[in-house]
PDB file of N, CA and C in Angstrom:
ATOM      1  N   UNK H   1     -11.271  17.763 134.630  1.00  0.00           N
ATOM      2  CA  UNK H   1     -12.232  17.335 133.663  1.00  0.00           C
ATOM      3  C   UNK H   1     -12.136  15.848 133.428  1.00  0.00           C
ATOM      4  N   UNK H   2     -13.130  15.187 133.595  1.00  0.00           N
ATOM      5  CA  UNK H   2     -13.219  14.140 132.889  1.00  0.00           C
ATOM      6  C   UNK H   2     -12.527  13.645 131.489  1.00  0.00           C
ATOM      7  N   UNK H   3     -12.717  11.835 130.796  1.00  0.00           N
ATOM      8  CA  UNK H   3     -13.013  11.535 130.000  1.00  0.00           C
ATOM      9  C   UNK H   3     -13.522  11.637 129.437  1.00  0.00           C
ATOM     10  N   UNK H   4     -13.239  11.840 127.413  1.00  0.00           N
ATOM     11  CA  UNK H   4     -14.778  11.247 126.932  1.00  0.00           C
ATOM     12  C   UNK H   4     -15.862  12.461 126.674  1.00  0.00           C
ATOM     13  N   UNK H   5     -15.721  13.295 127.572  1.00  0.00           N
ATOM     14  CA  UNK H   5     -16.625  14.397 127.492  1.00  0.00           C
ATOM     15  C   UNK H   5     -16.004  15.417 126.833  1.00  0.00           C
ATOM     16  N   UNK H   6     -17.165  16.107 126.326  1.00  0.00           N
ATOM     17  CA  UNK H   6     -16.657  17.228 125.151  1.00  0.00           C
ATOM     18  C   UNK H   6     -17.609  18.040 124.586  1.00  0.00           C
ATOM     19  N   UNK H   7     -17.427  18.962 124.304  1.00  0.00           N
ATOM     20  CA  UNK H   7     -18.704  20.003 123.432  1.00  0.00           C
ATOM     21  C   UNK H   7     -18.562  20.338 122.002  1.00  0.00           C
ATOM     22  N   UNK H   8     -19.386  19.740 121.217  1.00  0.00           N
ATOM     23  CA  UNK H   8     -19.489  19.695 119.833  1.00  0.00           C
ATOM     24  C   UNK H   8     -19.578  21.224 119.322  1.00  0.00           C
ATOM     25  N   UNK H   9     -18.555  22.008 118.913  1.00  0.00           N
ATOM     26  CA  UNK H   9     -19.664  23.271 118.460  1.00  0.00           C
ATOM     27  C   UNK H   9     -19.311  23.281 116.605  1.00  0.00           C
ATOM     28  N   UNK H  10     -20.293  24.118 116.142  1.00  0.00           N
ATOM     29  CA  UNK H  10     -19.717  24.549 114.839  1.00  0.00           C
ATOM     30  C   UNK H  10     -18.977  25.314 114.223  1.00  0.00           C
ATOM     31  N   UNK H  11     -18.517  24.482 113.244  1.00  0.00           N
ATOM     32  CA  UNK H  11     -17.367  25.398 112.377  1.00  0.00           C
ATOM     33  C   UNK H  11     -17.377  26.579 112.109  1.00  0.00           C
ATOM     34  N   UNK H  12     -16.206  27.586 112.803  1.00  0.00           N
ATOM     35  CA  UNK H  12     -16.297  29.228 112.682  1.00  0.00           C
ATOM     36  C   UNK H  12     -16.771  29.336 111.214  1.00  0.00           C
ATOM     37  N   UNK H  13     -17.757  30.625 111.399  1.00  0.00           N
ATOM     38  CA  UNK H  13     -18.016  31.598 110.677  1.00  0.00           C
ATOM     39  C   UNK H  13     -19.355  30.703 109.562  1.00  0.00           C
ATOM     40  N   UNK H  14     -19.709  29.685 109.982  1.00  0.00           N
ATOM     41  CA  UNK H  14     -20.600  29.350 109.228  1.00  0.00           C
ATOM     42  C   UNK H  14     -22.168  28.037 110.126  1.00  0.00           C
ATOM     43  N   UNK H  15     -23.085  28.700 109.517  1.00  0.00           N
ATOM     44  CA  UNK H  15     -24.233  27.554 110.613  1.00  0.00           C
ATOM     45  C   UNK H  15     -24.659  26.602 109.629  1.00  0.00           C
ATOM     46  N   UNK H  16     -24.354  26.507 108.592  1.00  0.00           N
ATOM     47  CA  UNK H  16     -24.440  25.519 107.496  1.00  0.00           C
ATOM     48  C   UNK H  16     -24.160  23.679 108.279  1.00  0.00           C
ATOM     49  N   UNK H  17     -25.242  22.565 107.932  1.00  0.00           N
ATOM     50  CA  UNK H  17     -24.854  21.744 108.856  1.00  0.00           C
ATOM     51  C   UNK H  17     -23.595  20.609 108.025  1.00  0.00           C
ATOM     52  N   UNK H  18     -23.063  20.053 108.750  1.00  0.00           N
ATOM     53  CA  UNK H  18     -22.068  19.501 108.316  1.00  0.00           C
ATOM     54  C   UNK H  18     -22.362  18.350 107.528  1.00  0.00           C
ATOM     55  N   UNK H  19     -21.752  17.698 106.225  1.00  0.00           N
ATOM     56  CA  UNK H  19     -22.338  16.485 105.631  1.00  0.00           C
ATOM     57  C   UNK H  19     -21.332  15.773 106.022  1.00  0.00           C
ATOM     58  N   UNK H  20     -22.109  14.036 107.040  1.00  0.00           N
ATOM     59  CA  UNK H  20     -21.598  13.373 107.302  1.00  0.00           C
ATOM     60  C   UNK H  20     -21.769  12.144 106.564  1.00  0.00           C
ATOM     61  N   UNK H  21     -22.438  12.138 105.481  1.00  0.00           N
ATOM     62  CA  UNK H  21     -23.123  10.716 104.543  1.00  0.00           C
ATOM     63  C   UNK H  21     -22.967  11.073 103.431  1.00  0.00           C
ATOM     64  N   UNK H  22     -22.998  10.335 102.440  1.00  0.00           N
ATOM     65  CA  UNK H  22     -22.578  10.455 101.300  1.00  0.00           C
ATOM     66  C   UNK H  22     -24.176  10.173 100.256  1.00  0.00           C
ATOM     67  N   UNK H  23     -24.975  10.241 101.014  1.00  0.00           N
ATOM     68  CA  UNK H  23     -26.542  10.789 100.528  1.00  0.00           C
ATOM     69  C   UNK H  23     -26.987  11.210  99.091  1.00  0.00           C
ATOM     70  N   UNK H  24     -27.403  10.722  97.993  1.00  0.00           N
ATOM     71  CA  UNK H  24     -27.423  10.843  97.199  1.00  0.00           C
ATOM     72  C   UNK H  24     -29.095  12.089  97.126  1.00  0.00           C
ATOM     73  N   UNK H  25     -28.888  12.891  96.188  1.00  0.00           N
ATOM     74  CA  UNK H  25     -29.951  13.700  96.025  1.00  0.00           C
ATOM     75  C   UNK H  25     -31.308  12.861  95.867  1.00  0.00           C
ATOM     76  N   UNK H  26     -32.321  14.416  97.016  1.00  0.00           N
ATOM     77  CA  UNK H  26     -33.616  13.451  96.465  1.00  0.00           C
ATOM     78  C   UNK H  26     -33.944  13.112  95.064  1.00  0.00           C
ATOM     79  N   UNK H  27     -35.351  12.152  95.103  1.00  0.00           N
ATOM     80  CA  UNK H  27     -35.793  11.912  93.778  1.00  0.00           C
ATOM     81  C   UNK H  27     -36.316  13.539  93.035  1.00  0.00           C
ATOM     82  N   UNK H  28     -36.961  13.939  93.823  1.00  0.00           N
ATOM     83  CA  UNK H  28     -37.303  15.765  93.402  1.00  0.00           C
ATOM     84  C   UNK H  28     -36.594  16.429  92.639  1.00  0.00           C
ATOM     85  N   UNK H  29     -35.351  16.393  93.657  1.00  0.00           N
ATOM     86  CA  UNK H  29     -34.191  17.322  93.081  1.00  0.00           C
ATOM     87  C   UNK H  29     -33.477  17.043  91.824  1.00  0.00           C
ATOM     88  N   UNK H  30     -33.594  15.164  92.028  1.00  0.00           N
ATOM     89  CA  UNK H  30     -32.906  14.928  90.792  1.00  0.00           C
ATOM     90  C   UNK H  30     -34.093  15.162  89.326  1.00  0.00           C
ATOM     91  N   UNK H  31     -35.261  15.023  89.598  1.00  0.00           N
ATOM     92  CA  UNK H  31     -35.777  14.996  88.421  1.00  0.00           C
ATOM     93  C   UNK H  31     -36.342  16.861  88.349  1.00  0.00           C
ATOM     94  N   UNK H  32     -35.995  17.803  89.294  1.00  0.00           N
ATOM     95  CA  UNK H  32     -36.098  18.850  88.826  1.00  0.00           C
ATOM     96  C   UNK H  32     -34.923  19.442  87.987  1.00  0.00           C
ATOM     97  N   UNK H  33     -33.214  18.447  88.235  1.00  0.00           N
ATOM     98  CA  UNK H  33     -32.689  19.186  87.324  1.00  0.00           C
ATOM     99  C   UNK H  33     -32.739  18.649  86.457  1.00  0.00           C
ATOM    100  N   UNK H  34     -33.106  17.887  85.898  1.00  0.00           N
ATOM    101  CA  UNK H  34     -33.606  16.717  84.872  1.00  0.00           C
ATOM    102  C   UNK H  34     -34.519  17.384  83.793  1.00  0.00           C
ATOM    103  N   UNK H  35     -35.283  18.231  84.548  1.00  0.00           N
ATOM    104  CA  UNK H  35     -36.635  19.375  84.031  1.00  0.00           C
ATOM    105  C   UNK H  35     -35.635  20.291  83.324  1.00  0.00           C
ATOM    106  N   UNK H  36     -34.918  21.270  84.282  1.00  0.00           N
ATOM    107  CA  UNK H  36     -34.501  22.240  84.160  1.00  0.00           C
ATOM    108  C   UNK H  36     -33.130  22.101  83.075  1.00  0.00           C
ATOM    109  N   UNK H  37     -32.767  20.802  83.091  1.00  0.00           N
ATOM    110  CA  UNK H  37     -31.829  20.726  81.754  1.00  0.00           C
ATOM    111  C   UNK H  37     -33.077  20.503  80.316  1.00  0.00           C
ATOM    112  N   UNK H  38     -33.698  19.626  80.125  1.00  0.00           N
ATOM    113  CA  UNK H  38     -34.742  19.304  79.459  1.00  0.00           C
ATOM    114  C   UNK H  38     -35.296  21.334  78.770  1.00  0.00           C
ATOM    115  N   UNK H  39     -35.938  21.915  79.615  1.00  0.00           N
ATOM    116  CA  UNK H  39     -36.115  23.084  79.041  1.00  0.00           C
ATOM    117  C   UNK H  39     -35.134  24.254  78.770  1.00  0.00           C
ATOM    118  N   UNK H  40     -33.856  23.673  79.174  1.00  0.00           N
ATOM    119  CA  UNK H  40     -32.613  24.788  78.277  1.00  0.00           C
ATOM    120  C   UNK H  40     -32.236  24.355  76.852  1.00  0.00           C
ATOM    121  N   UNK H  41     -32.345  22.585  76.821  1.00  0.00           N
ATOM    122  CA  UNK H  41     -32.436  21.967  75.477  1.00  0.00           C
ATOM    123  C   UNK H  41     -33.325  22.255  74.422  1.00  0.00           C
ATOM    124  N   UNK H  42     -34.351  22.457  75.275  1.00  0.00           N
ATOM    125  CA  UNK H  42     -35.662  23.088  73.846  1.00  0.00           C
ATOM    126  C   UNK H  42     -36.153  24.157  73.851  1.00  0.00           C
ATOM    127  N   UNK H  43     -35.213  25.047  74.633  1.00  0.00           N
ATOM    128  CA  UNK H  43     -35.472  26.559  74.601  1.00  0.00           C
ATOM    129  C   UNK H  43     -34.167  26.723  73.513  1.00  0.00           C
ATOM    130  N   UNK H  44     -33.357  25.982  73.300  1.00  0.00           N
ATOM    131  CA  UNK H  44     -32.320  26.653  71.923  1.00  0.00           C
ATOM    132  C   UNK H  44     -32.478  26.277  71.259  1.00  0.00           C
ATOM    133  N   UNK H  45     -33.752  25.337  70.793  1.00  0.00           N
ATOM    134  CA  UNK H  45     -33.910  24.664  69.241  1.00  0.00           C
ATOM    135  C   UNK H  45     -34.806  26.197  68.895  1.00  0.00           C
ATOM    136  N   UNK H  46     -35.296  26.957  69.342  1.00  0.00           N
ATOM    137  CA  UNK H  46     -36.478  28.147  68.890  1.00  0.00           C
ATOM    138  C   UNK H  46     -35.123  29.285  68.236  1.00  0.00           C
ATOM    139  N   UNK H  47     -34.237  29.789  69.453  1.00  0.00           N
ATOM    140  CA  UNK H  47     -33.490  30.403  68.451  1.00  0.00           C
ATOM    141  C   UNK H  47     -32.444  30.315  67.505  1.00  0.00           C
ATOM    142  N   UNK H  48     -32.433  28.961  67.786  1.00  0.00           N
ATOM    143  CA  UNK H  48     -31.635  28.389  66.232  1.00  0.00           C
ATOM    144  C   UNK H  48     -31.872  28.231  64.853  1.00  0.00           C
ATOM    145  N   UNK H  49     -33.885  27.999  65.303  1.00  0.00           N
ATOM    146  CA  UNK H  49     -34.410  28.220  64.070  1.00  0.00           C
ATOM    147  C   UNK H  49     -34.527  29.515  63.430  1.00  0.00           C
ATOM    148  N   UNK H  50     -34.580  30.590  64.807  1.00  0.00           N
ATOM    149  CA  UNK H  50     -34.836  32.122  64.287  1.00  0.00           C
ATOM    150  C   UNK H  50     -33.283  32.157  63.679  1.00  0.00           C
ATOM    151  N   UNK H  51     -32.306  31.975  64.373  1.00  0.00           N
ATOM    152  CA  UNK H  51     -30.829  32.202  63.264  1.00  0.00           C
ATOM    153  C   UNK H  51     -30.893  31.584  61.848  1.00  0.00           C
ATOM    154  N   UNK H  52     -31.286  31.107  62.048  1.00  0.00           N
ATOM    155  CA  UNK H  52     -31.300  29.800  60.602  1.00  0.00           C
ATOM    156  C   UNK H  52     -31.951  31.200  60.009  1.00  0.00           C
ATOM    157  N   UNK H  53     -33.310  31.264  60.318  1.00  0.00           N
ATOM    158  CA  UNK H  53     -34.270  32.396  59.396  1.00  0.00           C
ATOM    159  C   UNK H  53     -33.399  33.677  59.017  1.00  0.00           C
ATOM    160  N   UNK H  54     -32.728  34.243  59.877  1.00  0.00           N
ATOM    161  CA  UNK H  54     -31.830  35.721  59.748  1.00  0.00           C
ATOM    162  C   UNK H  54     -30.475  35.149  58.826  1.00  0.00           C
ATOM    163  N   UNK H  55     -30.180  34.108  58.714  1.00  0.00           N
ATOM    164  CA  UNK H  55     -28.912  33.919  57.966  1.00  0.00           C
ATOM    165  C   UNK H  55     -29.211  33.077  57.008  1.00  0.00           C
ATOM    166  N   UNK H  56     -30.415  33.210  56.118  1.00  0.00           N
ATOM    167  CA  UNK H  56     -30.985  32.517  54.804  1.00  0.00           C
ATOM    168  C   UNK H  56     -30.484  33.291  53.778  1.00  0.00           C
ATOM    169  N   UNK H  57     -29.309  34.495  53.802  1.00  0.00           N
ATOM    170  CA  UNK H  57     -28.408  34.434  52.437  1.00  0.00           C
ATOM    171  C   UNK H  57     -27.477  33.704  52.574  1.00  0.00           C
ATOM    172  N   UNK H  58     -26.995  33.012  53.795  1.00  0.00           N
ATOM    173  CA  UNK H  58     -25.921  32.255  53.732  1.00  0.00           C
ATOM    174  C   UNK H  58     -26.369  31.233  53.923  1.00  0.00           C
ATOM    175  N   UNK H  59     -26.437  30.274  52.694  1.00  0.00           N
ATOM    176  CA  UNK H  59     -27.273  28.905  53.037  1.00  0.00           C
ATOM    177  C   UNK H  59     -26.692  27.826  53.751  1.00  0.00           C
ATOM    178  N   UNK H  60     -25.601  27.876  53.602  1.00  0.00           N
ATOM    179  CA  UNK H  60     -24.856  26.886  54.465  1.00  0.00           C
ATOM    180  C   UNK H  60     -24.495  26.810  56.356  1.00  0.00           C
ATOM    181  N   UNK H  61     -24.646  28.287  56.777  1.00  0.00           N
ATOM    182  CA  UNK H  61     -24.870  28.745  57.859  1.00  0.00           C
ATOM    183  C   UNK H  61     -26.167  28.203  58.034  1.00  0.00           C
ATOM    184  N   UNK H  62     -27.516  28.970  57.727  1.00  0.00           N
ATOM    185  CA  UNK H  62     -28.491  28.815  58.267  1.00  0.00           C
ATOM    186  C   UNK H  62     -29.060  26.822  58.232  1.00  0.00           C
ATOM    187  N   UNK H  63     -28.497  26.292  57.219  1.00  0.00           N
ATOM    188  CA  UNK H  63     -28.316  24.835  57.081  1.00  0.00           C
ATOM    189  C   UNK H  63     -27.827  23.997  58.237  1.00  0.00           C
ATOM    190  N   UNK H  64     -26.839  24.602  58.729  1.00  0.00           N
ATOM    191  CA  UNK H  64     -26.128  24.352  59.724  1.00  0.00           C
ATOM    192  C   UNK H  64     -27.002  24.711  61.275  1.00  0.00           C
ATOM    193  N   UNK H  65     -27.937  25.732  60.891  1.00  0.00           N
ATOM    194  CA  UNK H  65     -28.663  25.888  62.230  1.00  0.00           C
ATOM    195  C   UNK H  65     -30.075  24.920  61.990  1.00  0.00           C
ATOM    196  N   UNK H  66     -30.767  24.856  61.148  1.00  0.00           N
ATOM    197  CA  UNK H  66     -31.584  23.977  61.000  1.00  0.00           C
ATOM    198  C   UNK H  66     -30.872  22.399  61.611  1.00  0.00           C
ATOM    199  N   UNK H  67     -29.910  21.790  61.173  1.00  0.00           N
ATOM    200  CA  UNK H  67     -29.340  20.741  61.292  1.00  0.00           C
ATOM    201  C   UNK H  67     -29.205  20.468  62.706  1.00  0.00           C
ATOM    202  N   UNK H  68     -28.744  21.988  63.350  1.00  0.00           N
ATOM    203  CA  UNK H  68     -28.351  21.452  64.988  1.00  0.00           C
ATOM    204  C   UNK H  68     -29.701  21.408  65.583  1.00  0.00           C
ATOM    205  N   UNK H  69     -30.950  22.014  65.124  1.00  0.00           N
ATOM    206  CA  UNK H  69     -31.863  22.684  65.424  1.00  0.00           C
ATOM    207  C   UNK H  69     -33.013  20.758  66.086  1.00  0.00           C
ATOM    208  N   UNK H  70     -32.905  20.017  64.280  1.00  0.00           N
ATOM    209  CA  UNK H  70     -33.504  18.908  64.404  1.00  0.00           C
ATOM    210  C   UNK H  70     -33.362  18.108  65.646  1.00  0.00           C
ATOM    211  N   UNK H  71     -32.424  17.399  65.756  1.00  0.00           N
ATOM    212  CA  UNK H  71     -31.799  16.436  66.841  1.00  0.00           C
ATOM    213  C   UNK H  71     -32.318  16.811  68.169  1.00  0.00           C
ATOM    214  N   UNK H  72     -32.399  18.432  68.310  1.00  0.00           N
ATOM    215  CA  UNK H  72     -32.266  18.598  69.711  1.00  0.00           C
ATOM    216  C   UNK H  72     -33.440  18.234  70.845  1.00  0.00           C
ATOM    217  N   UNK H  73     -34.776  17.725  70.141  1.00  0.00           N
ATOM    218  CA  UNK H  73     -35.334  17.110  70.715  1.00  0.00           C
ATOM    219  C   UNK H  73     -34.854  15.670  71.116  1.00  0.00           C
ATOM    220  N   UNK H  74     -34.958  14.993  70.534  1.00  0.00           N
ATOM    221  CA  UNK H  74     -34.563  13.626  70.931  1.00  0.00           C
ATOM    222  C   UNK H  74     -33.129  13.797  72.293  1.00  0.00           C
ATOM    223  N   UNK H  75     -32.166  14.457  72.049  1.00  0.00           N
ATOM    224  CA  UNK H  75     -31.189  14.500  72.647  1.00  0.00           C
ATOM    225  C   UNK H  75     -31.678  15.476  74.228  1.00  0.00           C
ATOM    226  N   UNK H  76     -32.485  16.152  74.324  1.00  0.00           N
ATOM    227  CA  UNK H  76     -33.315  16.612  75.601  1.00  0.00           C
ATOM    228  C   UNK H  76     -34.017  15.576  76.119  1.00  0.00           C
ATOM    229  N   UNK H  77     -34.909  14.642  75.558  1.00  0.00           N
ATOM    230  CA  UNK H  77     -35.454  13.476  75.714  1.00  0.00           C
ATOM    231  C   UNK H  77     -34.310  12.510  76.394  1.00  0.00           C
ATOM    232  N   UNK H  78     -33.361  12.311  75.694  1.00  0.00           N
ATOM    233  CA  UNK H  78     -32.764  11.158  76.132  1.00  0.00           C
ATOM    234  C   UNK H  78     -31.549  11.842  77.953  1.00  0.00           C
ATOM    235  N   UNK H  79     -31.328  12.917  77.297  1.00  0.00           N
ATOM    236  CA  UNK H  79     -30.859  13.321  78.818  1.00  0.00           C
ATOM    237  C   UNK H  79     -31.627  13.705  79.668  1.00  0.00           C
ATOM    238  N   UNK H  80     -32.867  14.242  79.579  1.00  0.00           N
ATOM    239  CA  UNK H  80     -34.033  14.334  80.729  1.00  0.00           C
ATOM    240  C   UNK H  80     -34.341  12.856  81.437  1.00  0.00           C
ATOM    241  N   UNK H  81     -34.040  12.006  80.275  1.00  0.00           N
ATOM    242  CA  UNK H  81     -34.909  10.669  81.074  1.00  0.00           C
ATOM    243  C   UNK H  81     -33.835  10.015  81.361  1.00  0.00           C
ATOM    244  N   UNK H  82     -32.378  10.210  81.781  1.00  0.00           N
ATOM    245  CA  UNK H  82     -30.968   9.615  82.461  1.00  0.00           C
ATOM    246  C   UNK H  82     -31.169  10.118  83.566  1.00  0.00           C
ATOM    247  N   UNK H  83     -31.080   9.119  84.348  1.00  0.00           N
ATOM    248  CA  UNK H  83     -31.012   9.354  85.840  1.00  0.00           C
ATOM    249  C   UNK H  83     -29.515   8.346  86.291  1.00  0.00           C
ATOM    250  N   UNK H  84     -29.062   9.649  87.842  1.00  0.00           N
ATOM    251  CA  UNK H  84     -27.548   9.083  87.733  1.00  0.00           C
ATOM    252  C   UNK H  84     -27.589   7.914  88.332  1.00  0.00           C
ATOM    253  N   UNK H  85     -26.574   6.948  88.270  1.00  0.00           N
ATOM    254  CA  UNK H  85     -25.732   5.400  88.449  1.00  0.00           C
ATOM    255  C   UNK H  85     -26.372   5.120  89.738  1.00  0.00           C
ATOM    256  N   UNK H  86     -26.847   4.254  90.448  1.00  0.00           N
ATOM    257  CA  UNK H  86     -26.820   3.710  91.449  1.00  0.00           C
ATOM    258  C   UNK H  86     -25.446   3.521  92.333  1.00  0.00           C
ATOM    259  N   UNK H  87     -25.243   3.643  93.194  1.00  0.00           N
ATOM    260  CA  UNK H  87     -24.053   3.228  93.969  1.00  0.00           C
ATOM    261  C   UNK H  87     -23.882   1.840  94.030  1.00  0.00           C
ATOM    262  N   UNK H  88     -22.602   1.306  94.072  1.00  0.00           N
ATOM    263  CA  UNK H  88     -22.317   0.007  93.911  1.00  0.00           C
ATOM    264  C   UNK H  88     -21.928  -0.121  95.491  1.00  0.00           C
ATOM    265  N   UNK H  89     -22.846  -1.053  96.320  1.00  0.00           N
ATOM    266  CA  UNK H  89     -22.628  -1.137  97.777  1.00  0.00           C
ATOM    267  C   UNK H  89     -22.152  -2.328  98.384  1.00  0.00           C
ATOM    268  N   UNK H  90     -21.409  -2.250  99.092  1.00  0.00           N
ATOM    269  CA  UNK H  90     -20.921  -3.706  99.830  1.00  0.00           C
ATOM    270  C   UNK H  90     -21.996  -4.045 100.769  1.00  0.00           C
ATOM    271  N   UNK H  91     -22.270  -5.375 100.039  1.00  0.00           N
ATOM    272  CA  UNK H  91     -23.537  -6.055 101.278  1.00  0.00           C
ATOM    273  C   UNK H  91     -22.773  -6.322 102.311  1.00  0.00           C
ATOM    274  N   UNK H  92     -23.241  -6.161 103.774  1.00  0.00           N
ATOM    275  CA  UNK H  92     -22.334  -6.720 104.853  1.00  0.00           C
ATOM    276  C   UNK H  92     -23.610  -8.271 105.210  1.00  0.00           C
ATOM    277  N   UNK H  93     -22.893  -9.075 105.493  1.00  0.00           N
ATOM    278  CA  UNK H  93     -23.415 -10.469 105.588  1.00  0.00           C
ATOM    279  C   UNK H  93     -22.249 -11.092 106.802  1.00  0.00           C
ATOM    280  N   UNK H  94     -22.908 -11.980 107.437  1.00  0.00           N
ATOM    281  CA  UNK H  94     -22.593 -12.617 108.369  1.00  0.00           C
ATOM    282  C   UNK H  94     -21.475 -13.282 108.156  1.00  0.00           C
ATOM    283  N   UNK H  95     -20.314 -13.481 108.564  1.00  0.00           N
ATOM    284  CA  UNK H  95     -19.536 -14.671 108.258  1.00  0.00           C
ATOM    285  C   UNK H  95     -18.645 -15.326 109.488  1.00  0.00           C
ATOM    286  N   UNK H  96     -19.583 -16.755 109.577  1.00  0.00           N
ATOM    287  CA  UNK H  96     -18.956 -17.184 110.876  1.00  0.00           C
ATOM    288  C   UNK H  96     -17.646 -17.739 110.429  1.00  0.00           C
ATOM    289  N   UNK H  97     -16.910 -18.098 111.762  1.00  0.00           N
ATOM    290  CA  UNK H  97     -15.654 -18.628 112.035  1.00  0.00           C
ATOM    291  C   UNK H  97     -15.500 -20.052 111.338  1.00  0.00           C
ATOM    292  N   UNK H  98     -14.901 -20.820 110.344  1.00  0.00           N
ATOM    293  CA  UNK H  98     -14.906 -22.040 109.856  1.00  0.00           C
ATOM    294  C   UNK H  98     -13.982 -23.303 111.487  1.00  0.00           C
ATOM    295  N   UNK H  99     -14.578 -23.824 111.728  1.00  0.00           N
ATOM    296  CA  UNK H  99     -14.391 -24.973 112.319  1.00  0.00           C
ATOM    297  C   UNK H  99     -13.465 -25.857 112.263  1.00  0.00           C
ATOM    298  N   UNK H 100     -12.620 -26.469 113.170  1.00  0.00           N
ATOM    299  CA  UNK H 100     -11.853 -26.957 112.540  1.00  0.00           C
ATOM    300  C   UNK H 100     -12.406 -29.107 112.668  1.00  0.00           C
ATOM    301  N   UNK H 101     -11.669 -29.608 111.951  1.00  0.00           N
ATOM    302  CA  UNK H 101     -12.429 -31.108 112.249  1.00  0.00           C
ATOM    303  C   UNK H 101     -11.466 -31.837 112.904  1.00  0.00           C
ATOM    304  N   UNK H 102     -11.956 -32.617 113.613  1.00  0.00           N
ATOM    305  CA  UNK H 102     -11.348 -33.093 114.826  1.00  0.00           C
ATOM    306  C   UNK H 102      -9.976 -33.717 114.548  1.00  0.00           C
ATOM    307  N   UNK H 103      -9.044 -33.842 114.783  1.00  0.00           N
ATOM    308  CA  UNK H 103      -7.484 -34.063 114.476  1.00  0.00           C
ATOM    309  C   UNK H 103      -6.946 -35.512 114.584  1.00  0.00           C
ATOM    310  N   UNK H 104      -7.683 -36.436 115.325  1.00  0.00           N
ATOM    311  CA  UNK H 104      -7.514 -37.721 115.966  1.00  0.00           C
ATOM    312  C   UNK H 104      -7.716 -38.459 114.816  1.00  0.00           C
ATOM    313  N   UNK H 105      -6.877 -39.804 114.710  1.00  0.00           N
ATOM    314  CA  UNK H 105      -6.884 -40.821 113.075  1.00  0.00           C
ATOM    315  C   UNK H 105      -8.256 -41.362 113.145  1.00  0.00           C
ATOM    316  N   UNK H 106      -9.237 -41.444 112.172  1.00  0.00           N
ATOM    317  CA  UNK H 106     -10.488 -42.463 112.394  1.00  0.00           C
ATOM    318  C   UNK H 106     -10.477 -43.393 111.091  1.00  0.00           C
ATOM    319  N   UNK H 107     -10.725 -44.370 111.654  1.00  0.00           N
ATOM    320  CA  UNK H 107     -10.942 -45.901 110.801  1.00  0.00           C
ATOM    321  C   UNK H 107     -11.334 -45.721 109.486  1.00  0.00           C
ATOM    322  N   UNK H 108     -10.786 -45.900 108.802  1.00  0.00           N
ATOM    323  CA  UNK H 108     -10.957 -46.282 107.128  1.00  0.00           C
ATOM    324  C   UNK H 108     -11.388 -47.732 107.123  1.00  0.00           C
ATOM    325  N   UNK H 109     -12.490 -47.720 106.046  1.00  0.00           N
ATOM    326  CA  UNK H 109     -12.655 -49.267 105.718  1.00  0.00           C
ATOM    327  C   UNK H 109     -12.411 -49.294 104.288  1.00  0.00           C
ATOM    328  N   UNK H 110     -11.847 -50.379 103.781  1.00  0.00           N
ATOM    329  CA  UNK H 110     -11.789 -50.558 102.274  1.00  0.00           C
ATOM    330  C   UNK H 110     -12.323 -51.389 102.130  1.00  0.00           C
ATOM    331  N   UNK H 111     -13.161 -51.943 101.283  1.00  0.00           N
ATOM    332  CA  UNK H 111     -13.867 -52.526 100.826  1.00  0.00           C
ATOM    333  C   UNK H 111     -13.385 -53.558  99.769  1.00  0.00           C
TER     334      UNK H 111
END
């Protein structure tokens, strides 16, 4: 057999393809879980208010569910509309060899 040569196959027991990049999720994906957190946030302000309603002999309970109940818009808002960090990337840029200057004594004049 030769050099160099070789047959790539895949990893037993699975056809799943291999991740070789460090690829950040699409824009889709990221703003579908973005969605999908967004409507678990304001799907529990509804039954917090219904608890609040079922535990109005205990005012301080159901107070307590009203209270968590308010906020939770704004706080769905503000994590729906966070999108994650950018990667911090090393620019690659050219960098030539520095030169050296010629070594031989040259004439000074003073004036």
């Amino acid at each position: 057999m030769g050099v160099g040569g070789g047959v790539v196959s895949e990893p037993r027991g699975t056809s799943e393809p291999v991740l070789i990049t460090e690829a950040q999720l699409s824009y889709e994906e990221q703003h579908a879980a973005r969605k999908r957190k967004y409507m678990l946030m304001m799907g529990l302000r509804f039954p917090c208010l219904i608890l609040a309603g079922v535990f109005y002999h205990t005012w301080w309970l159901a107070l307590a569910f009203i209270a968590l109940s308010v906020p939770l818009p704004w706080v769905a808002v503000l994590i729906a509309n966070d999108r994650p960090p950018r990667k911090a990337e090393e620019v690659s840029r050219y960098q030539r060899e520095a030169t050296a200057i010629e070594q031989r004594e040259h004439r000074v004049i003073d004036g």
